[in-house]
């Protein structure tokens, strides 16, 4: 016998279906909750199948974001073989059926049938370091997105209160700039004090800078206040909103700084981090994203599988004489974006100021490949995707061989 258990995982529960052998389902399908009691009852069910067949059944389930993690952790600790299927593979298997009715029961059954049809690979646990790095980098990206949105909302309010404040400080979002604006948000607040008071306050907010610098900034602020078209603030709601957004921006900066410290400290302990950074064009942030999204390289036994995981294996829809455009919207979006940025950095001229007409890219080998694709008549995006494909194959080879990148001399 060749038993298997299929789990259609959803939020907080899973639909269970077992097969004793190919085309031999065992009992009726049922649901279990992702609680200790629910997982223990599922464990008893697996033991029951093991008693009937004499073989411990593997568990097949789809990768469903974070919903499957409690199931994976519970049964991995108990020594069960876990097979986590890419949703694209299971969708392809389900779509081959003429019946298009979507139920959890049918999905759990399809996962069992897929086990007998496909040569599925067992789940390989990512190292704790890589998993922590992935979680930290994803949270950093999420908070960065919220931070950017808050910036836009802050700018919209600032334009209605004190638009001339832009340019007073070199960086509008520096701590001293935000704290100064929090102290003097309107022209009325600034006109109520003299320039020396403003300079003293700026000096207190940024003691690392000289008194001369504080005096210069105070002079700029007084001049900006005089130019401000809103000498009186009619809407108190704008002042309240401005204060709220400033405090939010300062908090987000603290959180992002903390995440960056943790990410950098953790990444430096991982050998793959240094290997990937040996490729010209890949900096600290891009390297962190790439290694955290790939995880353990031995999960992929061929570079094409890694390319497919990233979703940069281009597919073209063709029907008769019709030929569509290239599509690559599959796989890990974060990994795709990191590779795209790495390619853009790698093929760019590395000189800040060009003194000759000679193009000296950061990554000569990749730029040579890019130029070849462009000479073949490939559009820019197609050439970049080809470069990302090539780059990922290099990354695969370097990680497998534990070696560093050698560019053209």
mmCIF file of C-alpha atoms in Angstrom:
data_model
loop_
_atom_site.group_PDB
_atom_site.id
_atom_site.type_symbol
_atom_site.label_atom_id
_atom_site.label_comp_id
_atom_site.label_asym_id
_atom_site.label_seq_id
_atom_site.Cartn_x
_atom_site.Cartn_y
_atom_site.Cartn_z
ATOM 1 C CA UNK A 1 0.000 0.000 0.000
ATOM 2 C CA UNK A 2 0.984 3.620 -0.570
ATOM 3 C CA UNK A 3 -1.114 5.811 1.752
ATOM 4 C CA UNK A 4 -1.309 9.614 1.654
ATOM 5 C CA UNK A 5 -3.304 12.338 3.424
ATOM 6 C CA UNK A 6 -4.359 15.510 1.599
ATOM 7 C CA UNK A 7 -5.096 18.729 3.501
ATOM 8 C CA UNK A 8 -6.920 21.622 1.897
ATOM 9 C CA UNK A 9 -5.758 24.381 4.237
ATOM 10 C CA UNK A 10 -7.864 27.449 4.984
ATOM 11 C CA UNK A 11 -7.791 30.090 7.709
ATOM 12 C CA UNK A 12 -7.990 28.279 11.044
ATOM 13 C CA UNK A 13 -9.043 24.883 9.648
ATOM 14 C CA UNK A 14 -8.268 22.178 7.093
ATOM 15 C CA UNK A 15 -10.322 19.731 5.063
ATOM 16 C CA UNK A 16 -8.862 16.216 5.355
ATOM 17 C CA UNK A 17 -8.998 13.350 2.854
ATOM 18 C CA UNK A 18 -6.948 10.156 3.027
ATOM 19 C CA UNK A 19 -6.131 7.473 0.432
ATOM 20 C CA UNK A 20 -4.828 3.996 1.316
ATOM 21 C CA UNK A 21 -3.542 3.574 -2.222
ATOM 22 C CA UNK A 22 -4.173 4.960 -5.672
ATOM 23 C CA UNK A 23 -7.952 5.254 -6.294
ATOM 24 C CA UNK A 24 -8.647 3.897 -2.799
ATOM 25 C CA UNK A 25 -9.998 6.723 -0.597
ATOM 26 C CA UNK A 26 -10.192 6.013 3.122
ATOM 27 C CA UNK A 27 -13.416 6.958 4.923
ATOM 28 C CA UNK A 28 -15.219 10.255 4.424
ATOM 29 C CA UNK A 29 -13.567 13.640 4.308
ATOM 30 C CA UNK A 30 -13.789 15.833 7.417
ATOM 31 C CA UNK A 31 -12.572 19.170 8.805
ATOM 32 C CA UNK A 32 -10.180 19.844 11.662
ATOM 33 C CA UNK A 33 -9.487 23.135 13.408
ATOM 34 C CA UNK A 34 -5.927 24.474 13.719
ATOM 35 C CA UNK A 35 -5.973 24.137 17.497
ATOM 36 C CA UNK A 36 -4.138 21.732 19.759
ATOM 37 C CA UNK A 37 -7.284 19.590 20.081
ATOM 38 C CA UNK A 38 -7.912 19.641 16.328
ATOM 39 C CA UNK A 39 -4.335 18.787 15.375
ATOM 40 C CA UNK A 40 -4.233 16.010 17.980
ATOM 41 C CA UNK A 41 -7.378 14.472 16.490
ATOM 42 C CA UNK A 42 -5.743 14.651 13.045
ATOM 43 C CA UNK A 43 -2.670 12.986 14.496
ATOM 44 C CA UNK A 44 -4.834 10.126 15.799
ATOM 45 C CA UNK A 45 -6.335 9.807 12.307
ATOM 46 C CA UNK A 46 -2.846 9.511 10.774
ATOM 47 C CA UNK A 47 -1.936 6.850 13.328
ATOM 48 C CA UNK A 48 -5.084 4.961 12.395
ATOM 49 C CA UNK A 49 -4.021 4.940 8.721
ATOM 50 C CA UNK A 50 -0.536 3.807 9.753
ATOM 51 C CA UNK A 51 -2.061 0.885 11.711
ATOM 52 C CA UNK A 52 -4.183 -0.127 8.712
ATOM 53 C CA UNK A 53 -1.421 0.060 6.086
ATOM 54 C CA UNK A 54 1.715 -0.466 8.175
ATOM 55 C CA UNK A 55 3.167 2.697 6.597
ATOM 56 C CA UNK A 56 3.302 6.219 8.028
ATOM 57 C CA UNK A 57 1.408 8.365 5.475
ATOM 58 C CA UNK A 58 2.957 11.528 4.016
ATOM 59 C CA UNK A 59 0.894 14.715 4.267
ATOM 60 C CA UNK A 60 0.265 16.800 1.118
ATOM 61 C CA UNK A 61 -0.916 20.394 1.403
ATOM 62 C CA UNK A 62 -0.842 23.624 -0.587
ATOM 63 C CA UNK A 63 1.353 26.567 0.294
ATOM 64 C CA UNK A 64 -1.211 29.072 1.604
ATOM 65 C CA UNK A 65 0.664 32.079 2.921
ATOM 66 C CA UNK A 66 0.939 31.584 6.696
ATOM 67 C CA UNK A 67 -2.250 29.548 7.227
ATOM 68 C CA UNK A 68 -0.445 26.218 6.861
ATOM 69 C CA UNK A 69 2.391 27.024 9.306
ATOM 70 C CA UNK A 70 0.744 25.594 12.473
ATOM 71 C CA UNK A 71 0.037 22.326 10.659
ATOM 72 C CA UNK A 72 3.588 22.150 9.298
ATOM 73 C CA UNK A 73 5.177 22.877 12.665
ATOM 74 C CA UNK A 74 2.984 20.369 14.528
ATOM 75 C CA UNK A 75 3.605 17.411 12.202
ATOM 76 C CA UNK A 76 7.216 18.243 11.456
ATOM 77 C CA UNK A 77 7.980 17.966 15.184
ATOM 78 C CA UNK A 78 6.410 14.488 15.085
ATOM 79 C CA UNK A 79 8.533 13.286 12.190
ATOM 80 C CA UNK A 80 5.968 13.201 9.377
ATOM 81 C CA UNK A 81 6.970 13.627 5.747
ATOM 82 C CA UNK A 82 5.402 16.857 4.508
ATOM 83 C CA UNK A 83 4.907 17.780 0.858
ATOM 84 C CA UNK A 84 3.979 21.431 0.324
ATOM 85 C CA UNK A 85 2.642 21.925 -3.194
ATOM 86 C CA UNK A 86 2.898 25.132 -5.177
ATOM 87 C CA UNK A 87 -0.697 26.363 -5.752
ATOM 88 C CA UNK A 88 0.045 26.646 -9.484
ATOM 89 C CA UNK A 89 0.697 22.891 -9.674
ATOM 90 C CA UNK A 90 -2.444 21.945 -7.763
ATOM 91 C CA UNK A 91 -4.522 24.430 -9.777
ATOM 92 C CA UNK A 92 -3.272 22.904 -13.007
ATOM 93 C CA UNK A 93 -4.241 19.427 -11.774
ATOM 94 C CA UNK A 94 -7.701 20.572 -10.655
ATOM 95 C CA UNK A 95 -8.382 22.470 -13.890
ATOM 96 C CA UNK A 96 -7.814 19.292 -15.907
ATOM 97 C CA UNK A 97 -11.154 18.038 -14.581
ATOM 98 C CA UNK A 98 -14.333 18.859 -16.500
ATOM 99 C CA UNK A 99 -16.125 19.585 -13.235
ATOM 100 C CA UNK A 100 -15.554 23.169 -12.168
ATOM 101 C CA UNK A 101 -17.281 22.990 -8.792
ATOM 102 C CA UNK A 102 -14.930 24.404 -6.119
ATOM 103 C CA UNK A 103 -15.309 22.729 -2.734
ATOM 104 C CA UNK A 104 -12.810 22.046 0.030
ATOM 105 C CA UNK A 105 -13.688 18.354 -0.084
ATOM 106 C CA UNK A 106 -12.833 18.065 -3.783
ATOM 107 C CA UNK A 107 -9.619 20.080 -3.305
ATOM 108 C CA UNK A 108 -8.393 17.757 -0.536
ATOM 109 C CA UNK A 109 -9.127 14.766 -2.772
ATOM 110 C CA UNK A 110 -7.246 16.374 -5.683
ATOM 111 C CA UNK A 111 -4.152 16.799 -3.524
ATOM 112 C CA UNK A 112 -4.139 13.045 -2.817
ATOM 113 C CA UNK A 113 -4.584 12.243 -6.507
ATOM 114 C CA UNK A 114 -1.792 14.680 -7.354
ATOM 115 C CA UNK A 115 0.532 12.735 -5.052
ATOM 116 C CA UNK A 116 0.101 9.618 -7.204
ATOM 117 C CA UNK A 117 0.367 11.475 -10.523
ATOM 118 C CA UNK A 118 3.286 13.832 -9.898
ATOM 119 C CA UNK A 119 6.847 13.349 -8.711
ATOM 120 C CA UNK A 120 6.470 15.719 -5.756
ATOM 121 C CA UNK A 121 9.426 16.733 -3.641
ATOM 122 C CA UNK A 122 9.318 16.589 0.189
ATOM 123 C CA UNK A 123 9.217 19.828 2.142
ATOM 124 C CA UNK A 124 12.659 20.983 3.242
ATOM 125 C CA UNK A 125 12.646 23.124 6.315
ATOM 126 C CA UNK A 126 14.259 26.504 5.947
ATOM 127 C CA UNK A 127 16.870 27.355 8.526
ATOM 128 C CA UNK A 128 15.610 29.399 11.449
ATOM 129 C CA UNK A 129 17.997 32.196 10.465
ATOM 130 C CA UNK A 130 16.646 32.389 6.913
ATOM 131 C CA UNK A 131 13.061 32.255 8.110
ATOM 132 C CA UNK A 132 13.693 35.042 10.624
ATOM 133 C CA UNK A 133 15.413 37.080 7.933
ATOM 134 C CA UNK A 134 12.493 36.605 5.562
ATOM 135 C CA UNK A 135 9.975 37.669 8.205
ATOM 136 C CA UNK A 136 12.014 40.734 9.156
ATOM 137 C CA UNK A 137 12.605 41.847 5.566
ATOM 138 C CA UNK A 138 8.929 41.420 4.676
ATOM 139 C CA UNK A 139 7.819 43.381 7.732
ATOM 140 C CA UNK A 140 10.340 46.083 6.868
ATOM 141 C CA UNK A 141 8.900 46.281 3.351
ATOM 142 C CA UNK A 142 5.325 46.455 4.690
ATOM 143 C CA UNK A 143 6.118 49.261 7.139
ATOM 144 C CA UNK A 144 8.085 51.086 4.444
ATOM 145 C CA UNK A 145 4.943 51.046 2.286
ATOM 146 C CA UNK A 146 2.875 52.518 5.132
ATOM 147 C CA UNK A 147 5.630 55.073 5.820
ATOM 148 C CA UNK A 148 5.587 56.224 2.178
ATOM 149 C CA UNK A 149 1.789 56.619 2.251
ATOM 150 C CA UNK A 150 2.043 58.643 5.476
ATOM 151 C CA UNK A 151 4.630 60.876 3.818
ATOM 152 C CA UNK A 152 2.218 61.635 0.982
ATOM 153 C CA UNK A 153 -0.598 62.459 3.408
ATOM 154 C CA UNK A 154 1.767 64.641 5.466
ATOM 155 C CA UNK A 155 2.845 66.561 2.349
ATOM 156 C CA UNK A 156 -0.775 67.210 1.377
ATOM 157 C CA UNK A 157 -1.488 68.790 4.784
ATOM 158 C CA UNK A 158 1.810 70.705 4.833
ATOM 159 C CA UNK A 159 0.903 72.305 1.476
ATOM 160 C CA UNK A 160 -2.209 73.748 3.145
ATOM 161 C CA UNK A 161 -0.435 75.035 6.267
ATOM 162 C CA UNK A 162 3.214 75.879 5.592
ATOM 163 C CA UNK A 163 4.290 75.040 1.985
ATOM 164 C CA UNK A 164 7.384 77.272 2.218
ATOM 165 C CA UNK A 165 8.800 75.032 4.959
ATOM 166 C CA UNK A 166 10.213 72.761 2.247
ATOM 167 C CA UNK A 167 13.842 73.661 1.732
ATOM 168 C CA UNK A 168 14.485 74.983 5.236
ATOM 169 C CA UNK A 169 16.320 71.743 6.055
ATOM 170 C CA UNK A 170 18.210 69.602 3.581
ATOM 171 C CA UNK A 171 16.009 66.626 4.425
ATOM 172 C CA UNK A 172 12.373 67.434 5.118
ATOM 173 C CA UNK A 173 11.984 64.101 6.953
ATOM 174 C CA UNK A 174 15.059 64.323 9.183
ATOM 175 C CA UNK A 175 14.344 64.125 12.906
ATOM 176 C CA UNK A 176 15.379 67.731 13.542
ATOM 177 C CA UNK A 177 13.217 68.955 10.641
ATOM 178 C CA UNK A 178 10.106 67.131 11.840
ATOM 179 C CA UNK A 179 10.627 68.151 15.470
ATOM 180 C CA UNK A 180 11.149 71.799 14.477
ATOM 181 C CA UNK A 181 7.945 71.745 12.439
ATOM 182 C CA UNK A 182 6.154 70.138 15.360
ATOM 183 C CA UNK A 183 7.343 73.044 17.529
ATOM 184 C CA UNK A 184 6.602 75.786 14.958
ATOM 185 C CA UNK A 185 3.918 74.439 12.580
ATOM 186 C CA UNK A 186 2.550 77.840 11.383
ATOM 187 C CA UNK A 187 3.688 81.352 10.537
ATOM 188 C CA UNK A 188 1.744 82.566 13.572
ATOM 189 C CA UNK A 189 3.859 80.369 15.875
ATOM 190 C CA UNK A 190 7.088 81.691 14.373
ATOM 191 C CA UNK A 191 6.045 85.357 14.438
ATOM 192 C CA UNK A 192 5.305 84.997 18.167
ATOM 193 C CA UNK A 193 9.027 84.432 18.929
ATOM 194 C CA UNK A 194 12.310 86.021 17.825
ATOM 195 C CA UNK A 195 15.043 84.463 15.677
ATOM 196 C CA UNK A 196 17.342 83.775 18.637
ATOM 197 C CA UNK A 197 14.623 81.730 20.390
ATOM 198 C CA UNK A 198 14.139 79.664 17.228
ATOM 199 C CA UNK A 199 17.915 79.129 16.903
ATOM 200 C CA UNK A 200 18.169 78.040 20.548
ATOM 201 C CA UNK A 201 15.383 75.503 20.055
ATOM 202 C CA UNK A 202 16.938 74.074 16.865
ATOM 203 C CA UNK A 203 20.274 73.799 18.661
ATOM 204 C CA UNK A 204 18.587 71.868 21.488
ATOM 205 C CA UNK A 205 16.867 69.527 19.020
ATOM 206 C CA UNK A 206 20.137 68.823 17.190
ATOM 207 C CA UNK A 207 23.058 69.234 19.631
ATOM 208 C CA UNK A 208 25.426 67.357 17.315
ATOM 209 C CA UNK A 209 25.483 70.352 14.919
ATOM 210 C CA UNK A 210 27.187 73.689 15.550
ATOM 211 C CA UNK A 211 25.548 76.828 16.863
ATOM 212 C CA UNK A 212 26.351 78.536 13.570
ATOM 213 C CA UNK A 213 24.331 75.915 11.695
ATOM 214 C CA UNK A 214 21.393 76.408 14.087
ATOM 215 C CA UNK A 215 21.523 80.174 13.457
ATOM 216 C CA UNK A 216 21.501 79.595 9.689
ATOM 217 C CA UNK A 217 18.510 77.251 9.917
ATOM 218 C CA UNK A 218 16.641 79.736 12.125
ATOM 219 C CA UNK A 219 17.271 82.470 9.571
ATOM 220 C CA UNK A 220 15.943 80.223 6.783
ATOM 221 C CA UNK A 221 12.856 79.363 8.854
ATOM 222 C CA UNK A 222 12.077 83.023 9.550
ATOM 223 C CA UNK A 223 12.414 83.843 5.835
ATOM 224 C CA UNK A 224 10.183 80.891 4.867
ATOM 225 C CA UNK A 225 7.593 82.059 7.402
ATOM 226 C CA UNK A 226 7.582 85.529 5.836
ATOM 227 C CA UNK A 227 7.021 83.994 2.359
ATOM 228 C CA UNK A 228 4.310 81.598 3.545
ATOM 229 C CA UNK A 229 0.984 82.374 1.779
ATOM 230 C CA UNK A 230 -0.926 81.166 4.845
ATOM 231 C CA UNK A 231 -0.079 83.804 7.453
ATOM 232 C CA UNK A 232 -3.148 82.723 9.411
ATOM 233 C CA UNK A 233 -4.399 79.161 9.752
ATOM 234 C CA UNK A 234 -8.158 79.030 9.323
ATOM 235 C CA UNK A 235 -8.575 75.310 9.867
ATOM 236 C CA UNK A 236 -7.483 73.926 13.225
ATOM 237 C CA UNK A 237 -8.060 70.443 11.811
ATOM 238 C CA UNK A 238 -5.020 70.930 9.568
ATOM 239 C CA UNK A 239 -2.796 71.679 12.576
ATOM 240 C CA UNK A 240 -4.090 68.584 14.358
ATOM 241 C CA UNK A 241 -3.510 66.433 11.271
ATOM 242 C CA UNK A 242 -0.008 67.836 10.767
ATOM 243 C CA UNK A 243 0.917 67.060 14.367
ATOM 244 C CA UNK A 244 -0.473 63.539 14.067
ATOM 245 C CA UNK A 245 1.415 62.794 10.827
ATOM 246 C CA UNK A 246 4.699 64.146 12.211
ATOM 247 C CA UNK A 247 4.448 61.866 15.257
ATOM 248 C CA UNK A 248 3.560 58.909 13.023
ATOM 249 C CA UNK A 249 6.553 59.562 10.743
ATOM 250 C CA UNK A 250 8.923 59.744 13.717
ATOM 251 C CA UNK A 251 7.581 56.454 15.085
ATOM 252 C CA UNK A 252 7.854 54.714 11.714
ATOM 253 C CA UNK A 253 11.453 55.912 11.422
ATOM 254 C CA UNK A 254 12.242 54.334 14.807
ATOM 255 C CA UNK A 255 10.588 51.047 13.832
ATOM 256 C CA UNK A 256 12.345 50.920 10.446
ATOM 257 C CA UNK A 257 15.688 51.697 12.068
ATOM 258 C CA UNK A 258 15.149 48.836 14.549
ATOM 259 C CA UNK A 259 14.236 46.435 11.744
ATOM 260 C CA UNK A 260 17.322 47.469 9.757
ATOM 261 C CA UNK A 261 19.589 46.854 12.741
ATOM 262 C CA UNK A 262 18.125 43.373 13.269
ATOM 263 C CA UNK A 263 18.255 42.538 9.542
ATOM 264 C CA UNK A 264 21.874 43.647 9.163
ATOM 265 C CA UNK A 265 22.994 41.762 12.277
ATOM 266 C CA UNK A 266 21.215 38.574 11.193
ATOM 267 C CA UNK A 267 22.292 38.786 7.537
ATOM 268 C CA UNK A 268 25.978 39.089 8.449
ATOM 269 C CA UNK A 269 25.773 35.691 10.179
ATOM 270 C CA UNK A 270 24.548 34.003 6.982
ATOM 271 C CA UNK A 271 27.194 32.845 4.523
ATOM 272 C CA UNK A 272 24.921 33.191 1.475
ATOM 273 C CA UNK A 273 24.645 36.919 2.187
ATOM 274 C CA UNK A 274 28.337 37.492 1.462
ATOM 275 C CA UNK A 275 28.303 35.188 -1.566
ATOM 276 C CA UNK A 276 25.435 37.023 -3.264
ATOM 277 C CA UNK A 277 26.979 40.417 -2.486
ATOM 278 C CA UNK A 278 30.050 39.377 -4.477
ATOM 279 C CA UNK A 279 27.953 39.946 -7.623
ATOM 280 C CA UNK A 280 28.390 43.581 -8.752
ATOM 281 C CA UNK A 281 25.070 45.416 -8.610
ATOM 282 C CA UNK A 282 23.739 43.553 -5.579
ATOM 283 C CA UNK A 283 23.889 45.604 -2.390
ATOM 284 C CA UNK A 284 22.901 44.851 1.185
ATOM 285 C CA UNK A 285 19.118 45.304 0.865
ATOM 286 C CA UNK A 286 18.817 43.401 -2.411
ATOM 287 C CA UNK A 287 21.033 40.577 -1.095
ATOM 288 C CA UNK A 288 18.900 40.312 2.040
ATOM 289 C CA UNK A 289 15.681 40.049 0.022
ATOM 290 C CA UNK A 290 17.114 37.478 -2.389
ATOM 291 C CA UNK A 291 18.481 35.066 0.223
ATOM 292 C CA UNK A 292 15.434 35.387 2.491
ATOM 293 C CA UNK A 293 13.003 34.704 -0.372
ATOM 294 C CA UNK A 294 15.009 31.807 -1.838
ATOM 295 C CA UNK A 295 15.671 30.164 1.515
ATOM 296 C CA UNK A 296 17.798 27.028 1.431
ATOM 297 C CA UNK A 297 19.154 26.546 -2.073
ATOM 298 C CA UNK A 298 19.024 22.732 -1.822
ATOM 299 C CA UNK A 299 15.235 23.000 -2.040
ATOM 300 C CA UNK A 300 15.859 23.332 -5.788
ATOM 301 C CA UNK A 301 17.632 20.510 -7.629
ATOM 302 C CA UNK A 302 17.886 22.493 -10.878
ATOM 303 C CA UNK A 303 18.339 26.198 -11.708
ATOM 304 C CA UNK A 304 15.192 26.131 -13.858
ATOM 305 C CA UNK A 305 13.147 25.295 -10.763
ATOM 306 C CA UNK A 306 14.565 28.353 -9.004
ATOM 307 C CA UNK A 307 13.762 30.469 -12.061
ATOM 308 C CA UNK A 308 10.205 29.123 -12.044
ATOM 309 C CA UNK A 309 9.941 29.852 -8.307
ATOM 310 C CA UNK A 310 10.876 33.480 -9.010
ATOM 311 C CA UNK A 311 8.349 33.622 -11.860
ATOM 312 C CA UNK A 312 10.768 34.937 -14.479
ATOM 313 C CA UNK A 313 10.402 32.060 -16.911
ATOM 314 C CA UNK A 314 8.490 33.961 -19.610
ATOM 315 C CA UNK A 315 5.349 32.394 -21.034
ATOM 316 C CA UNK A 316 3.736 33.492 -24.292
ATOM 317 C CA UNK A 317 0.107 32.773 -25.145
ATOM 318 C CA UNK A 318 -0.252 31.543 -28.740
ATOM 319 C CA UNK A 319 -3.321 30.366 -30.584
ATOM 320 C CA UNK A 320 -3.198 29.786 -34.344
ATOM 321 C CA UNK A 321 -1.654 32.883 -35.926
ATOM 322 C CA UNK A 322 -2.122 34.977 -32.802
ATOM 323 C CA UNK A 323 0.939 35.535 -30.649
ATOM 324 C CA UNK A 324 0.566 37.408 -27.365
ATOM 325 C CA UNK A 325 3.108 39.317 -25.346
ATOM 326 C CA UNK A 326 5.504 37.879 -22.776
ATOM 327 C CA UNK A 327 3.993 37.270 -19.338
ATOM 328 C CA UNK A 328 5.922 36.546 -16.116
ATOM 329 C CA UNK A 329 3.346 37.302 -13.392
ATOM 330 C CA UNK A 330 3.921 34.159 -11.320
ATOM 331 C CA UNK A 331 6.075 33.090 -8.408
ATOM 332 C CA UNK A 332 7.591 35.284 -5.707
ATOM 333 C CA UNK A 333 6.876 38.946 -6.432
ATOM 334 C CA UNK A 334 9.409 40.153 -3.842
ATOM 335 C CA UNK A 335 12.169 38.037 -5.360
ATOM 336 C CA UNK A 336 11.234 39.257 -8.860
ATOM 337 C CA UNK A 337 11.410 42.892 -7.795
ATOM 338 C CA UNK A 338 14.785 42.374 -6.082
ATOM 339 C CA UNK A 339 16.199 40.738 -9.218
ATOM 340 C CA UNK A 340 14.845 43.553 -11.399
ATOM 341 C CA UNK A 341 16.540 46.163 -9.193
ATOM 342 C CA UNK A 342 19.772 44.124 -9.170
ATOM 343 C CA UNK A 343 19.823 43.992 -12.984
ATOM 344 C CA UNK A 344 19.166 47.737 -13.279
ATOM 345 C CA UNK A 345 22.040 48.455 -10.875
ATOM 346 C CA UNK A 346 24.372 45.935 -12.528
ATOM 347 C CA UNK A 347 24.069 47.235 -16.111
ATOM 348 C CA UNK A 348 24.312 50.904 -15.089
ATOM 349 C CA UNK A 349 27.514 52.896 -15.541
ATOM 350 C CA UNK A 350 29.519 52.683 -12.317
ATOM 351 C CA UNK A 351 31.135 56.114 -12.665
ATOM 352 C CA UNK A 352 29.504 59.051 -10.909
ATOM 353 C CA UNK A 353 31.002 61.515 -13.412
ATOM 354 C CA UNK A 354 31.904 60.269 -16.857
ATOM 355 C CA UNK A 355 35.268 61.528 -18.101
ATOM 356 C CA UNK A 356 35.252 59.399 -21.263
ATOM 357 C CA UNK A 357 32.663 57.947 -23.639
ATOM 358 C CA UNK A 358 33.616 54.422 -22.567
ATOM 359 C CA UNK A 359 30.781 52.584 -20.795
ATOM 360 C CA UNK A 360 32.049 50.940 -17.620
ATOM 361 C CA UNK A 361 29.091 49.061 -16.079
ATOM 362 C CA UNK A 362 29.105 47.733 -12.536
ATOM 363 C CA UNK A 363 28.731 44.178 -13.851
ATOM 364 C CA UNK A 364 30.547 43.737 -17.165
ATOM 365 C CA UNK A 365 29.344 40.185 -17.800
ATOM 366 C CA UNK A 366 25.707 41.070 -17.295
ATOM 367 C CA UNK A 367 25.995 44.273 -19.339
ATOM 368 C CA UNK A 368 27.554 42.271 -22.176
ATOM 369 C CA UNK A 369 24.601 39.860 -22.064
ATOM 370 C CA UNK A 370 22.122 42.764 -21.935
ATOM 371 C CA UNK A 371 23.737 44.484 -24.959
ATOM 372 C CA UNK A 372 23.600 41.200 -26.880
ATOM 373 C CA UNK A 373 19.850 40.898 -26.243
ATOM 374 C CA UNK A 374 19.255 44.502 -27.282
ATOM 375 C CA UNK A 375 21.263 43.976 -30.489
ATOM 376 C CA UNK A 376 19.015 40.997 -31.224
ATOM 377 C CA UNK A 377 16.103 43.424 -31.252
ATOM 378 C CA UNK A 378 14.664 42.532 -27.839
ATOM 379 C CA UNK A 379 12.661 45.311 -26.118
ATOM 380 C CA UNK A 380 14.096 46.765 -22.909
ATOM 381 C CA UNK A 381 11.806 44.823 -20.542
ATOM 382 C CA UNK A 382 12.402 41.531 -22.348
ATOM 383 C CA UNK A 383 16.174 42.091 -22.170
ATOM 384 C CA UNK A 384 15.957 42.877 -18.442
ATOM 385 C CA UNK A 385 13.907 39.717 -17.791
ATOM 386 C CA UNK A 386 16.521 37.692 -19.697
ATOM 387 C CA UNK A 387 19.228 39.297 -17.542
ATOM 388 C CA UNK A 388 17.271 38.499 -14.362
ATOM 389 C CA UNK A 389 17.012 34.884 -15.556
ATOM 390 C CA UNK A 390 20.753 34.769 -16.174
ATOM 391 C CA UNK A 391 21.486 36.436 -12.832
ATOM 392 C CA UNK A 392 19.372 33.900 -10.952
ATOM 393 C CA UNK A 393 21.190 31.026 -12.647
ATOM 394 C CA UNK A 394 24.506 32.557 -11.524
ATOM 395 C CA UNK A 395 23.154 32.875 -7.978
ATOM 396 C CA UNK A 396 22.111 29.214 -8.046
ATOM 397 C CA UNK A 397 25.587 28.108 -9.191
ATOM 398 C CA UNK A 398 27.386 30.281 -6.630
ATOM 399 C CA UNK A 399 25.263 29.040 -3.721
ATOM 400 C CA UNK A 400 25.530 25.419 -4.784
ATOM 401 C CA UNK A 401 29.328 25.626 -5.163
ATOM 402 C CA UNK A 402 29.817 27.989 -2.207
ATOM 403 C CA UNK A 403 31.939 30.298 -4.374
ATOM 404 C CA UNK A 404 32.101 34.012 -5.204
ATOM 405 C CA UNK A 405 31.380 35.784 -8.474
ATOM 406 C CA UNK A 406 34.154 36.455 -10.979
ATOM 407 C CA UNK A 407 33.486 39.354 -13.351
ATOM 408 C CA UNK A 408 35.221 40.090 -16.643
ATOM 409 C CA UNK A 409 38.574 41.862 -16.315
#
